[in-house]
CSV table of C-alpha atoms in Angstrom, one decimal:
chain,number,residue,atom,x,y,z
A,1,MET,CA,0.0,0.0,0.0
A,2,ASN,CA,1.6,3.3,-1.1
A,3,ALA,CA,1.3,6.6,0.7
A,4,ASN,CA,-1.6,7.9,-1.4
A,5,THR,CA,-3.7,4.9,-0.7
A,6,GLN,CA,-2.9,5.1,3.0
A,7,GLN,CA,-4.0,8.7,3.0
A,8,LEU,CA,-7.3,7.9,1.3
A,9,VAL,CA,-8.0,5.1,3.8
A,10,ILE,CA,-7.2,7.4,6.7
A,11,TRP,CA,-9.5,10.2,5.2
A,12,ALA,CA,-12.3,7.6,4.7
A,13,LEU,CA,-12.0,6.3,8.3
A,14,ILE,CA,-12.0,9.8,9.8
A,15,GLY,CA,-15.0,10.7,7.6
A,16,ILE,CA,-16.9,7.6,8.7
A,17,ILE,CA,-16.2,8.1,12.3
A,18,ALA,CA,-17.1,11.9,12.2
A,19,GLY,CA,-20.3,11.2,10.3
A,20,TRP,CA,-21.2,8.5,12.8
A,21,LEU,CA,-20.5,10.8,15.7
A,22,ALA,CA,-22.7,13.5,14.1
A,23,SER,CA,-25.6,11.0,13.8
A,24,VAL,CA,-25.1,9.9,17.4
A,25,VAL,CA,-25.2,13.5,18.6
A,26,LEU,CA,-28.1,14.7,16.4
A,27,GLY,CA,-30.0,11.4,16.1
A,28,GLY,CA,-30.8,9.8,12.8
A,29,GLY,CA,-29.6,6.7,11.0
A,30,GLY,CA,-27.5,6.1,8.0
A,31,GLY,CA,-25.1,3.8,6.5
A,32,LEU,CA,-21.4,3.9,5.9
A,33,LEU,CA,-21.8,5.9,2.7
A,34,ARG,CA,-23.9,8.5,4.4
A,35,TYR,CA,-21.4,8.7,7.3
A,36,LEU,CA,-18.5,9.0,4.9
A,37,ILE,CA,-20.0,11.8,2.8
A,38,THR,CA,-21.2,13.7,5.9
A,39,GLY,CA,-17.9,13.3,7.6
A,40,LEU,CA,-15.8,14.3,4.7
A,41,ILE,CA,-17.8,17.4,4.0
A,42,GLY,CA,-17.8,18.1,7.7
A,43,ALA,CA,-14.0,17.9,7.8
A,44,PHE,CA,-13.8,20.7,5.2
A,45,VAL,CA,-16.5,22.8,7.0
A,46,GLY,CA,-15.0,22.1,10.5
A,47,GLY,CA,-11.5,23.0,9.3
A,48,PHE,CA,-12.7,26.2,7.7
A,49,VAL,CA,-14.6,27.2,10.8
A,50,PHE,CA,-11.7,26.5,13.1
A,51,GLN,CA,-9.2,28.3,10.9
A,52,MET,CA,-11.4,31.4,10.4
A,53,ALA,CA,-12.2,31.6,14.1
A,54,GLY,CA,-8.5,31.1,14.9
A,55,TRP,CA,-9.2,28.2,17.2
A,56,LYS,CA,-6.7,25.5,17.9
A,57,LEU,CA,-7.6,22.1,19.2
A,58,ASN,CA,-5.0,20.0,21.1
A,59,LEU,CA,-6.3,16.8,22.4
A,60,GLY,CA,-2.9,15.1,22.5
A,61,ASN,CA,-3.4,13.1,19.2
A,62,ASP,CA,-3.5,14.6,15.7
A,63,TRP,CA,-6.0,12.0,14.5
A,64,LEU,CA,-8.3,12.7,17.4
A,65,ASN,CA,-8.1,16.4,16.7
A,66,GLU,CA,-9.1,15.7,13.1
A,67,ILE,CA,-12.0,13.5,14.0
A,68,VAL,CA,-13.4,16.0,16.5
A,69,ILE,CA,-13.0,18.9,14.0
A,70,ALA,CA,-14.7,16.8,11.3
A,71,ALA,CA,-17.5,15.8,13.6
A,72,ILE,CA,-18.2,19.4,14.6
A,73,GLY,CA,-18.3,20.3,10.9
A,74,ALA,CA,-20.5,17.3,10.2
A,75,ILE,CA,-22.9,18.5,13.0
A,76,ILE,CA,-23.0,21.9,11.4
A,77,ILE,CA,-23.7,20.4,8.0
A,78,VAL,CA,-26.6,18.2,9.3
A,79,ILE,CA,-28.2,21.1,11.2
A,80,LEU,CA,-28.0,23.3,8.1
A,81,ALA,CA,-29.5,20.5,5.9
A,82,ARG,CA,-32.3,20.0,8.4
A,83,LEU,CA,-33.1,23.7,8.4
A,84,ILE,CA,-33.2,23.8,4.6
A,85,VAL,CA,-35.2,20.7,4.0
């Protein structure tokens, strides 16, 4: 497995975990694909929000930081989607 494949797998795992966390916090079901899409979009939104606000997250582990930021972004995305629909 080369570095690019490993990075894609890590992104997918972070996205799935973040999407699942958002569904646990806000309720609702979904499958792996829904968790993945929500989590990946949430990662971009969360990263953008944290960067624009100047917030830094240090939980002692880089992957944990990424998962929490992506989950917060996924929660924002789900709330916005529910407001629109």
